[in-house]
């Protein structure tokens, strides 16, 4: 065994390939390095030398990163030209656009490249960017190194004059003024070494590499060289030591400025598009993430916030991808979901539908659709998927008219299926097409056959199909709720029962406790090594989704509540160890979704309702969130007015609340 191990020692375990690395030489690369084909047999050529050896040979190594957002920007520009007739030069948009910076300063950065995470949104609001350099700084600051040093907060405070900007020497001001006295970029450290210590650019880059490696002996030599260089340039030895320590400290968070600038420019372009052309931009973004359910749900929720209507797929109006419709005066515009977003629907079916529609006009009815679309591309499963997704709604048919309850042959569960009448119509249309191809026609001709089929097959299935069942079927086909959402009607109740939106869990501290609410999406029952049952569920609210782990001790207590499509609240511990945040469930319960009962009426004299009292009243009501509405009864010399407070101030009737209200407004204020 040892002899075999010695023979294996030092051999490469495997051949890996850099995801985006490209090697460039002045001659054919085979003159410098042995080459080979990739292991997957795809035909790619890679170097046999590893990356360090390739660099030592003097070959140029470049990383070319493919960003999905570049395609999004390109598609958005194309959509804008199609909907508005405006061709914008996205590479020359003004970098001082007030609308863009105003949107960023509000933290309205969902769907903005690099700036949409909860933590980044908080930082953007603190920083209040008003110049492109601030966007560059955001990209460089929101990383583990600067955050660990709290440099992101320091930068924001210095920008707004809450901290004094000081320099070790006036000669540092031209180098660090842009970043308020903070070394934020590698290029700034290099320039300090060149300007203050007389380093060549090559020596300065060697210093940068040495700081990154943190080798004690190398750093001592670099320090001595740097301090000596400062003295030779006329600075004191003490200043030289302090500047070196400043550069050394910078190694924990420094970032490449050109990298930051490139990413910031794409971020700014996406922000500009969202600020000025939101419908076209969000449509392009939705198309790019159509296979990612969580991202699609996030951007659809953002559409609701922005007032953009998102319509279900439509056989007469939808293209293959998400389609922006031109905004009308006084409206925010709408986006129509593409036909290819429907489950079980292939590109060949979509292409056939669009081709038929473009050559012969829109479909007049369900029967017309069944007859005109090639039956080799159309089957009952595809038509059922169209119905559930709402693609026939515009033809004047309600979904219950085309669906009925059936039994799933695999699970035995009840599920919505294509109604018998709709199925017969589809079969009749297919038979007509076969007869046409065989050179036959019905006694009455094809058009008459359509009419007879329609009359003799009443569409109403007679099935009792609830709104929630139709929404569940819609989600089954589209991966999310579109025409409506079960949580929209109970937003206030959910807000009263939770303390965090799912999208904000990522910014909560590791191990902290948070309570979220939503609808159970995916549910997977698992077993531990001991054979104990547990579960992993995905909980979705209007703004996002999160994976929740329910370990055996919790699963035993809460299993009956964890049903698919159930609305629940979960209190759990935040787990940020993986790329996507999770919650470890501690408690699960069904929230009270009732309206909240009779309102709480607060009576007081109008003259006593001062701004100070109003602010304190807001604080008291907000600290007791619940479902009960609050009315304010104001009495003055001219009469009495009753004001209904916004839903944000609904309360839960607790003894503590009454005591606080009596203390603020007086004992006679409660009714």
XYZ file of C-alpha atoms in Angstrom:
671
model
C 0.000 0.000 0.000
C 2.796 2.439 0.890
C 4.627 1.654 -2.342
C 1.506 2.448 -4.362
C 1.002 5.661 -2.373
C 4.576 6.768 -3.130
C 3.965 6.298 -6.843
C 0.789 8.405 -6.637
C 2.406 11.123 -4.540
C 2.855 14.367 -6.457
C 0.599 13.391 -9.358
C -2.236 15.699 -10.305
C -5.552 14.446 -8.974
C -7.597 15.944 -11.800
C -7.522 18.472 -14.613
C -9.668 21.521 -13.921
C -10.406 24.421 -16.228
C -10.836 28.067 -15.241
C -14.452 29.066 -15.876
C -13.588 32.280 -17.728
C -9.809 32.182 -18.254
C -8.338 32.872 -21.702
C -4.613 32.647 -22.531
C -3.215 34.987 -25.203
C 0.227 34.805 -26.832
C 2.119 36.548 -29.635
C 2.634 33.185 -31.379
C 0.653 29.934 -31.513
C 0.384 28.759 -27.915
C 1.777 25.343 -28.761
C 5.154 27.092 -29.127
C 5.046 27.897 -25.395
C 2.972 25.243 -23.640
C 1.651 21.744 -24.304
C -2.074 21.752 -25.075
C -4.879 19.223 -24.668
C -8.588 18.885 -25.250
C -11.023 19.300 -22.371
C -12.052 16.167 -20.514
C -15.736 16.557 -21.368
C -14.951 16.003 -25.027
C -16.605 19.257 -26.066
C -13.612 20.105 -28.223
C -12.213 22.998 -26.196
C -8.436 23.426 -26.070
C -6.715 24.033 -22.714
C -3.115 24.406 -21.563
C -1.475 21.496 -19.778
C 0.507 23.933 -17.633
C -1.365 25.316 -14.620
C -2.148 29.018 -14.270
C 1.007 30.099 -12.427
C 3.326 28.419 -14.912
C 1.404 29.994 -17.799
C 1.923 33.425 -16.261
C 5.606 32.780 -15.607
C 6.062 31.960 -19.301
C 5.035 35.537 -20.096
C 1.684 34.636 -21.616
C -1.236 37.002 -21.028
C -4.058 35.578 -18.893
C -7.441 37.278 -19.091
C -10.762 36.549 -17.385
C -13.751 37.227 -19.628
C -16.869 37.096 -17.493
C -20.203 36.563 -19.206
C -22.846 38.691 -17.488
C -26.533 37.927 -17.985
C -27.233 41.617 -17.361
C -25.556 42.610 -20.633
C -28.205 40.618 -22.490
C -30.897 42.167 -20.275
C -29.696 45.666 -21.182
C -29.566 44.789 -24.884
C -33.091 43.338 -24.804
C -34.423 46.347 -22.881
C -32.996 48.766 -25.457
C -34.640 46.709 -28.221
C -37.973 46.711 -26.359
C -37.808 50.490 -25.856
C -37.366 51.043 -29.577
C -40.304 48.719 -30.268
C -42.745 50.230 -27.751
C -41.801 53.912 -27.881
C -39.987 54.334 -31.185
C -36.997 55.691 -29.260
C -33.519 54.335 -29.912
C -31.376 55.103 -26.881
C -27.581 54.987 -26.800
C -27.174 53.029 -23.574
C -23.388 53.435 -23.624
C -23.709 57.211 -23.484
C -26.461 57.805 -20.940
C -25.848 60.864 -18.727
C -23.980 59.947 -15.549
C -25.566 62.845 -13.639
C -29.214 61.837 -14.097
C -31.211 63.098 -11.106
C -34.047 60.593 -11.496
C -31.596 57.696 -11.358
C -29.809 58.954 -8.246
C -33.129 59.803 -6.612
C -34.324 56.233 -7.133
C -31.059 54.839 -5.755
C -31.124 57.125 -2.713
C -34.580 55.819 -1.783
C -33.137 52.311 -1.714
C -35.380 51.426 -4.644
C -32.786 49.047 -6.060
C -34.641 45.763 -6.563
C -33.711 44.629 -10.109
C -30.633 46.894 -10.197
C -27.432 44.956 -10.919
C -25.162 44.571 -7.858
C -27.367 46.793 -5.670
C -30.493 44.735 -4.895
C -29.564 42.670 -1.821
C -31.174 43.807 1.468
C -27.826 44.776 2.997
C -26.810 46.720 -0.083
C -30.162 48.533 -0.123
C -29.529 49.668 3.451
C -26.056 50.906 2.498
C -27.362 52.752 -0.576
C -29.892 54.605 1.589
C -27.172 55.544 4.081
C -24.774 56.677 1.377
C -27.355 58.655 -0.687
C -25.349 58.455 -3.942
C -25.396 61.576 -6.095
C -22.412 60.944 -8.401
C -21.047 58.004 -10.354
C -18.047 57.706 -8.027
C -20.479 56.827 -5.223
C -21.842 53.903 -7.252
C -18.256 52.719 -7.783
C -17.655 52.985 -4.048
C -20.789 50.948 -3.285
C -19.486 48.059 -5.400
C -16.103 48.199 -3.654
C -17.476 48.685 -0.130
C -20.113 45.968 0.013
C -17.724 43.040 0.454
C -16.687 41.033 3.531
C -13.392 42.903 4.034
C -14.721 46.483 4.124
C -17.856 45.425 6.009
C -15.725 43.678 8.637
C -13.733 46.898 9.065
C -17.014 48.910 9.034
C -15.529 50.996 6.251
C -18.906 51.164 4.476
C -20.368 53.116 7.402
C -17.211 55.220 7.749
C -17.381 56.194 4.076
C -21.059 57.183 4.348
C -20.481 59.270 7.485
C -17.509 61.080 5.945
C -19.484 61.796 2.782
C -22.251 63.466 4.788
C -19.921 65.390 7.092
C -20.687 63.268 10.156
C -16.993 62.385 10.465
C -14.041 64.687 9.809
C -11.938 63.839 6.748
C -8.273 63.982 7.759
C -5.062 63.220 5.863
C -1.714 62.116 7.292
C -0.092 64.652 4.953
C -1.490 67.272 2.545
C 0.175 65.435 -0.368
C -2.231 62.533 0.218
C -5.274 64.712 -0.468
C -5.119 64.552 -4.300
C -4.919 60.756 -4.051
C -7.590 60.125 -1.399
C -9.967 63.085 -1.743
C -12.258 61.149 -4.099
C -12.871 58.551 -1.365
C -12.977 60.961 1.604
C -9.532 60.071 2.941
C -10.031 56.286 2.805
C -7.832 53.983 0.736
C -10.567 52.110 -1.082
C -8.883 51.015 -4.301
C -5.641 49.200 -5.097
C -4.721 51.950 -7.539
C -4.674 54.464 -4.666
C -2.191 52.327 -2.715
C 0.008 52.032 -5.806
C -0.040 55.780 -6.358
C 0.931 56.499 -2.735
C 3.929 54.173 -3.143
C 4.926 55.909 -6.395
C 4.306 59.547 -5.385
C 5.331 59.421 -1.721
C 8.040 56.716 -1.657
C 9.478 56.978 -5.165
C 8.535 53.438 -6.194
C 8.342 52.504 -9.848
C 4.983 51.139 -10.961
C 6.542 47.680 -11.073
C 7.856 48.038 -7.512
C 4.465 49.323 -6.360
C 2.742 46.275 -7.850
C 5.262 44.021 -6.089
C 4.311 45.780 -2.837
C 0.633 45.134 -3.567
C 1.288 41.422 -4.086
C 3.439 41.233 -0.939
C 0.686 42.807 1.168
C -1.790 40.288 -0.208
C 0.452 37.326 0.668
C 1.242 38.745 4.152
C 4.689 37.136 4.270
C 6.533 38.413 7.345
C 10.046 38.538 5.864
C 8.866 40.053 2.575
C 6.775 42.668 4.389
C 9.708 43.714 6.575
C 11.829 44.259 3.470
C 9.019 46.189 1.761
C 8.465 48.358 4.841
C 12.143 49.263 5.003
C 12.209 50.084 1.298
C 9.010 52.162 1.548
C 10.127 54.176 4.597
C 13.552 54.795 3.067
C 11.889 55.964 -0.133
C 9.679 58.387 1.825
C 12.722 59.851 3.612
C 14.504 60.245 0.274
C 11.461 62.167 -1.009
C 11.701 64.582 1.923
C 9.111 63.087 4.297
C 9.795 62.045 7.885
C 10.536 58.472 8.863
C 7.552 58.516 11.224
C 5.210 59.597 8.402
C 6.631 56.876 6.167
C 5.902 54.235 8.825
C 2.352 55.504 9.336
C 1.633 55.530 5.598
C 2.957 51.987 5.243
C 0.730 50.854 8.121
C -2.209 52.546 6.408
C -1.463 50.697 3.154
C -0.945 47.431 5.039
C -4.315 47.841 6.769
C -5.912 48.538 3.384
C -5.029 44.987 2.243
C -8.002 43.670 4.226
C -10.531 45.424 2.009
C -8.853 46.953 -1.046
C -10.494 46.500 -4.441
C -9.431 47.028 -8.015
C -10.811 50.374 -9.189
C -11.189 49.428 -12.845
C -13.145 46.324 -11.810
C -15.357 48.436 -9.559
C -15.868 51.006 -12.320
C -16.890 48.374 -14.870
C -19.445 46.793 -12.568
C -20.681 50.183 -11.365
C -21.275 51.293 -14.952
C -23.473 48.271 -15.659
C -25.242 48.881 -12.334
C -25.849 52.513 -13.328
C -27.162 51.513 -16.763
C -29.685 49.122 -15.207
C -30.694 51.785 -12.665
C -31.145 54.321 -15.469
C -33.343 51.898 -17.406
C -35.449 51.112 -14.347
C -35.879 54.816 -13.548
C -36.892 55.864 -17.084
C -38.136 52.725 -18.880
C -39.313 50.390 -16.102
C -41.769 48.319 -18.165
C -39.287 47.476 -20.902
C -36.442 46.869 -18.460
C -38.386 44.608 -16.088
C -39.764 42.642 -19.069
C -36.218 42.006 -20.283
C -35.135 41.049 -16.771
C -38.051 38.635 -16.312
C -37.196 36.944 -19.602
C -33.623 36.418 -18.410
C -34.722 34.684 -15.179
C -37.764 32.806 -16.471
C -36.244 29.497 -15.306
C -35.571 30.837 -11.792
C -38.802 30.844 -9.838
C -37.518 32.783 -6.810
C -36.091 35.627 -8.925
C -39.232 35.773 -11.062
C -41.391 36.038 -7.932
C -39.169 38.841 -6.601
C -39.439 40.896 -9.795
C -43.187 40.320 -10.115
C -43.552 41.617 -6.563
C -41.538 44.668 -7.623
C -43.966 45.168 -10.526
C -46.820 45.337 -8.001
C -44.913 47.969 -6.007
C -44.238 50.004 -9.163
C -47.841 49.753 -10.363
C -46.916 47.706 -13.436
C -49.639 45.237 -14.428
C -48.441 41.717 -15.236
C -50.914 39.820 -17.417
C -51.134 36.034 -17.802
C -50.093 34.433 -21.100
C -52.510 34.935 -23.990
C -52.674 32.874 -27.190
C -53.609 36.020 -29.146
C -51.241 38.547 -27.590
C -48.220 36.843 -26.049
C -44.917 36.337 -27.802
C -42.479 33.628 -26.765
C -40.857 35.788 -24.048
C -42.151 38.451 -21.665
C -43.509 41.340 -23.716
C -43.727 44.991 -22.601
C -46.783 46.924 -23.711
C -46.443 50.687 -24.245
C -47.554 52.659 -21.168
C -50.724 54.648 -21.674
C -51.165 58.163 -20.310
C -51.621 58.091 -16.549
C -50.725 54.390 -16.296
C -47.504 52.602 -15.422
C -47.709 50.131 -18.308
C -48.055 46.376 -18.428
C -46.038 43.265 -19.141
C -47.475 40.127 -20.686
C -46.005 36.756 -19.825
C -44.630 34.797 -22.776
C -46.088 31.495 -23.951
C -42.770 29.712 -23.410
C -43.078 30.378 -19.664
C -45.921 27.824 -19.461
C -44.976 24.400 -18.170
C -45.236 21.480 -20.654
C -45.201 23.896 -23.610
C -42.258 23.523 -25.984
C -40.800 26.072 -28.366
C -42.228 24.187 -31.358
C -45.793 24.732 -30.066
C -45.114 28.395 -29.337
C -43.592 28.956 -32.786
C -46.564 27.248 -34.462
C -49.093 29.393 -32.548
C -47.298 32.656 -33.311
C -46.816 31.702 -36.987
C -50.516 30.817 -37.389
C -51.588 34.006 -35.631
C -49.330 36.219 -37.757
C -50.343 34.660 -41.075
C -54.107 34.231 -40.558
C -54.981 36.625 -37.760
C -55.987 36.163 -34.116
C -57.914 33.138 -32.912
C -61.664 33.801 -32.727
C -62.577 31.077 -30.254
C -61.332 27.999 -28.464
C -62.656 25.853 -31.320
C -60.880 28.070 -33.853
C -57.624 27.646 -31.937
C -57.985 23.854 -31.764
C -58.658 23.620 -35.490
C -55.962 25.991 -36.764
C -52.972 24.877 -34.694
C -51.201 21.805 -36.068
C -52.420 18.800 -34.031
C -48.950 17.228 -34.212
C -47.745 20.108 -32.023
C -50.885 20.265 -29.902
C -52.138 17.632 -27.471
C -54.465 17.545 -24.470
C -51.616 18.032 -21.999
C -50.461 21.200 -23.755
C -54.014 22.579 -24.053
C -54.665 21.816 -20.374
C -51.511 23.758 -19.499
C -52.699 26.725 -21.586
C -56.080 26.701 -19.842
C -54.594 26.567 -16.337
C -52.201 29.410 -17.164
C -55.085 31.595 -18.377
C -53.973 31.704 -22.016
C -57.587 31.393 -23.271
C -59.133 33.967 -20.900
C -59.324 36.642 -23.607
C -61.475 34.376 -25.816
C -64.429 34.923 -23.497
C -64.161 31.601 -21.683
C -63.660 31.266 -17.953
C -61.183 28.651 -16.849
C -63.869 26.593 -15.006
C -65.627 26.153 -18.362
C -62.631 24.258 -19.724
C -61.586 22.338 -16.605
C -63.016 19.668 -14.349
C -61.853 17.531 -11.460
C -60.030 14.306 -12.270
C -57.801 11.769 -10.531
C -54.013 11.831 -10.797
C -53.047 8.353 -12.052
C -49.719 8.480 -10.200
C -50.784 9.752 -6.777
C -54.533 9.142 -6.729
C -55.088 12.780 -5.695
C -57.788 14.995 -7.162
C -56.463 17.500 -9.696
C -57.851 19.823 -12.339
C -57.840 18.362 -15.852
C -59.217 19.336 -19.246
C -63.002 18.959 -19.299
C -64.629 16.240 -21.397
C -66.300 18.804 -23.678
C -63.015 20.611 -24.322
C -61.293 17.295 -24.969
C -63.950 16.277 -27.503
C -63.569 19.603 -29.284
C -59.806 19.092 -29.499
C -60.292 15.547 -30.856
C -62.830 16.766 -33.422
C -60.467 19.483 -34.617
C -57.649 16.951 -34.978
C -59.961 14.684 -36.995
C -60.882 17.608 -39.252
C -57.199 18.304 -39.899
C -56.558 14.661 -40.762
C -59.529 14.657 -43.148
C -58.275 17.834 -44.813
C -54.857 16.313 -45.309
C -56.527 13.193 -46.765
C -58.511 15.358 -49.194
C -61.841 14.764 -47.453
C -64.338 17.203 -45.944
C -67.404 16.850 -43.795
C -70.902 16.882 -45.233
C -71.371 20.486 -44.183
C -67.793 21.657 -44.777
C -65.157 22.460 -42.207
C -66.670 25.715 -40.927
C -70.065 24.098 -40.360
C -68.388 21.225 -38.523
C -66.840 23.791 -36.157
C -70.213 25.291 -35.428
C -71.852 21.910 -34.834
C -69.054 20.869 -32.448
C -69.371 24.101 -30.531
C -73.152 23.857 -30.200
C -73.277 20.155 -29.413
C -70.542 20.366 -26.774
C -71.496 22.913 -24.107
C -68.284 24.126 -22.533
C -69.389 24.512 -18.922
C -68.033 21.475 -17.071
C -70.322 21.968 -14.096
C -67.398 21.366 -11.754
C -67.250 23.273 -8.481
C -63.850 24.928 -8.803
C -62.822 27.470 -6.182
C -60.740 30.562 -6.804
C -57.917 29.098 -4.708
C -57.914 25.909 -6.824
C -57.665 27.952 -10.023
C -54.791 29.978 -8.564
C -53.015 26.790 -7.495
C -53.367 25.449 -11.050
C -52.046 28.737 -12.442
C -49.023 28.482 -10.190
C -48.533 24.853 -11.211
C -48.160 25.946 -14.839
C -46.290 29.246 -14.401
C -44.312 28.506 -11.250
C -45.906 31.459 -9.441
C -49.161 33.349 -8.937
C -49.870 35.970 -11.591
C -53.538 36.974 -11.937
C -53.935 37.099 -8.150
C -52.138 35.953 -5.006
C -53.628 34.279 -1.912
C -51.621 36.615 0.321
C -52.841 39.874 -1.209
C -56.109 39.817 0.746
C -54.393 39.034 4.057
C -51.363 41.330 3.889
C -52.329 43.262 7.000
C -52.959 40.106 9.015
C -49.602 38.676 7.963
C -47.841 41.924 8.794
C -49.350 41.807 12.273
C -48.096 38.252 12.807
C -44.513 38.639 11.547
C -41.505 40.870 12.100
C -39.551 40.366 8.861
C -40.203 40.025 5.151
C -38.597 36.959 3.622
C -36.425 39.078 1.316
C -34.917 40.808 4.377
C -33.803 37.644 6.201
C -30.470 37.782 4.346
C -29.555 41.010 6.152
C -30.379 39.633 9.619
C -27.459 38.557 11.872
C -26.420 34.912 11.818
C -28.214 32.957 14.546
C -30.769 35.685 15.244
C -34.464 34.862 15.556
C -36.906 36.089 12.931
C -40.606 35.482 12.261
C -41.776 35.285 8.661
C -45.059 34.355 7.041
C -46.183 33.088 3.691
C -47.579 30.231 1.693
C -45.969 26.787 1.650
C -44.546 26.054 -1.793
C -42.287 23.053 -2.136
C -42.422 20.441 0.621
C -39.923 17.595 0.970
C -40.102 15.047 3.766
C -36.730 13.548 4.668
C -35.239 11.186 7.225
C -32.159 11.560 9.391
C -29.532 8.835 9.824
C -31.475 7.751 12.905
C -34.607 7.326 10.802
C -36.384 10.366 12.284
C -38.707 12.340 10.022
C -37.916 15.972 9.192
C -38.827 18.340 6.385
C -37.435 21.037 4.143
C -40.050 23.480 2.880
C -39.981 26.599 0.761
C -42.055 29.444 2.195
C -43.086 32.238 -0.178
C -44.419 35.716 0.515
C -45.165 38.532 -1.918
C -41.520 39.568 -2.164
C -39.489 36.369 -2.066
C -39.006 32.796 -0.959
C -36.851 31.057 1.632
C -35.928 27.489 2.492
C -36.970 26.442 5.987
C -35.487 23.401 7.697
C -37.809 21.630 10.136
C -35.761 19.228 12.265
C -37.342 16.124 13.867
C -38.144 17.720 17.240
C -40.117 20.482 15.478
C -41.508 18.266 12.720
C -43.270 16.006 15.226
C -45.180 19.008 16.592
C -45.875 20.976 13.425
C -46.214 18.379 10.629
C -50.037 18.809 10.297
C -49.545 22.515 9.517
C -46.962 21.972 6.796
C -49.314 21.299 3.909
C -48.638 22.560 0.394
C -50.367 25.923 -0.298
C -51.091 26.413 3.432
C -50.605 29.939 4.832
C -48.385 29.740 7.923
C -46.061 31.790 10.099
C -42.636 30.445 11.072
C -40.379 31.620 13.861
C -36.847 30.399 13.304
C -33.097 30.918 13.598
C -31.293 32.605 10.720
C -28.722 30.391 8.970
C -26.404 32.292 6.598
C -23.692 29.660 6.182
C -24.674 28.794 2.613
C -25.055 31.150 -0.327
C -28.831 31.318 0.132
C -30.155 32.183 3.622
C -32.263 29.644 5.490
C -34.384 29.508 8.625
C -34.287 26.663 11.128
C -37.871 26.374 12.374
C -38.565 26.818 16.089
C -42.333 27.386 15.914
C -44.990 27.074 13.199
C -48.591 28.288 13.426
C -51.579 29.327 11.343
C -52.065 33.109 11.621
C -55.411 34.676 12.452
C -56.637 35.965 9.089
C -59.923 37.434 10.288
C -60.687 41.106 9.725
C -60.018 42.194 13.318
C -63.461 43.019 14.757
C -64.916 46.392 15.659
C -62.569 49.372 15.445
C -60.910 50.988 18.441
C -62.227 54.571 18.636
C -60.026 57.262 20.197
C -61.862 60.468 21.157
C -60.089 63.768 21.827
C -60.332 67.490 21.287
C -58.947 68.633 17.933
C -56.871 71.386 19.574
C -55.032 68.826 21.715
C -53.983 66.894 18.620
C -50.588 68.619 18.315
C -47.753 67.354 16.056
C -45.944 66.036 19.146
C -49.031 64.090 20.277
C -49.566 62.719 16.755
C -45.969 61.462 16.527
C -46.209 59.796 19.929
C -49.573 58.252 18.996
C -48.010 56.766 15.860
C -45.247 55.226 17.973
C -47.710 53.702 20.446
C -49.963 52.212 17.763
C -47.023 50.896 15.726
C -45.621 49.099 18.773
C -48.829 47.021 19.097
C -49.442 45.740 15.523
C -52.543 43.659 14.924
C -55.764 43.392 12.931
C -58.081 45.835 14.730
C -58.667 49.111 12.841
C -58.325 52.435 14.680
C -60.635 55.439 14.262
C -59.827 58.930 15.535
C -62.853 60.989 16.706
C -61.908 64.681 16.720
C -64.226 67.232 18.357
C -63.979 70.992 17.762
C -66.196 74.075 17.859
C -67.384 73.359 14.329
C -68.428 69.765 14.975
C -67.033 66.245 15.093
C -65.024 64.359 12.492
C -64.147 60.662 12.506
C -60.906 59.733 10.757
C -60.084 56.154 9.798
C -56.355 55.603 10.304
C -54.368 53.742 7.611
C -54.005 49.968 7.860
C -50.375 50.415 8.959
C -51.769 51.492 12.348
C -54.054 48.519 12.988
C -53.508 47.206 16.506
C -53.915 44.219 18.775
C -55.965 44.969 21.883
C -53.558 44.429 24.743
C -53.675 45.849 28.277
C -50.340 47.541 27.732
C -51.744 49.402 24.752
C -54.683 50.801 26.711
C -52.399 52.008 29.494
C -50.143 53.833 27.034
C -53.101 55.441 25.242
C -54.664 56.626 28.499
C -51.335 58.083 29.592
C -50.975 59.952 26.299
C -54.569 61.005 25.549
C -56.359 60.782 28.887
C -58.685 58.193 30.438
C -61.755 59.482 28.567
C -60.167 58.983 25.146
C -60.966 55.258 24.908
C -64.394 54.099 23.744
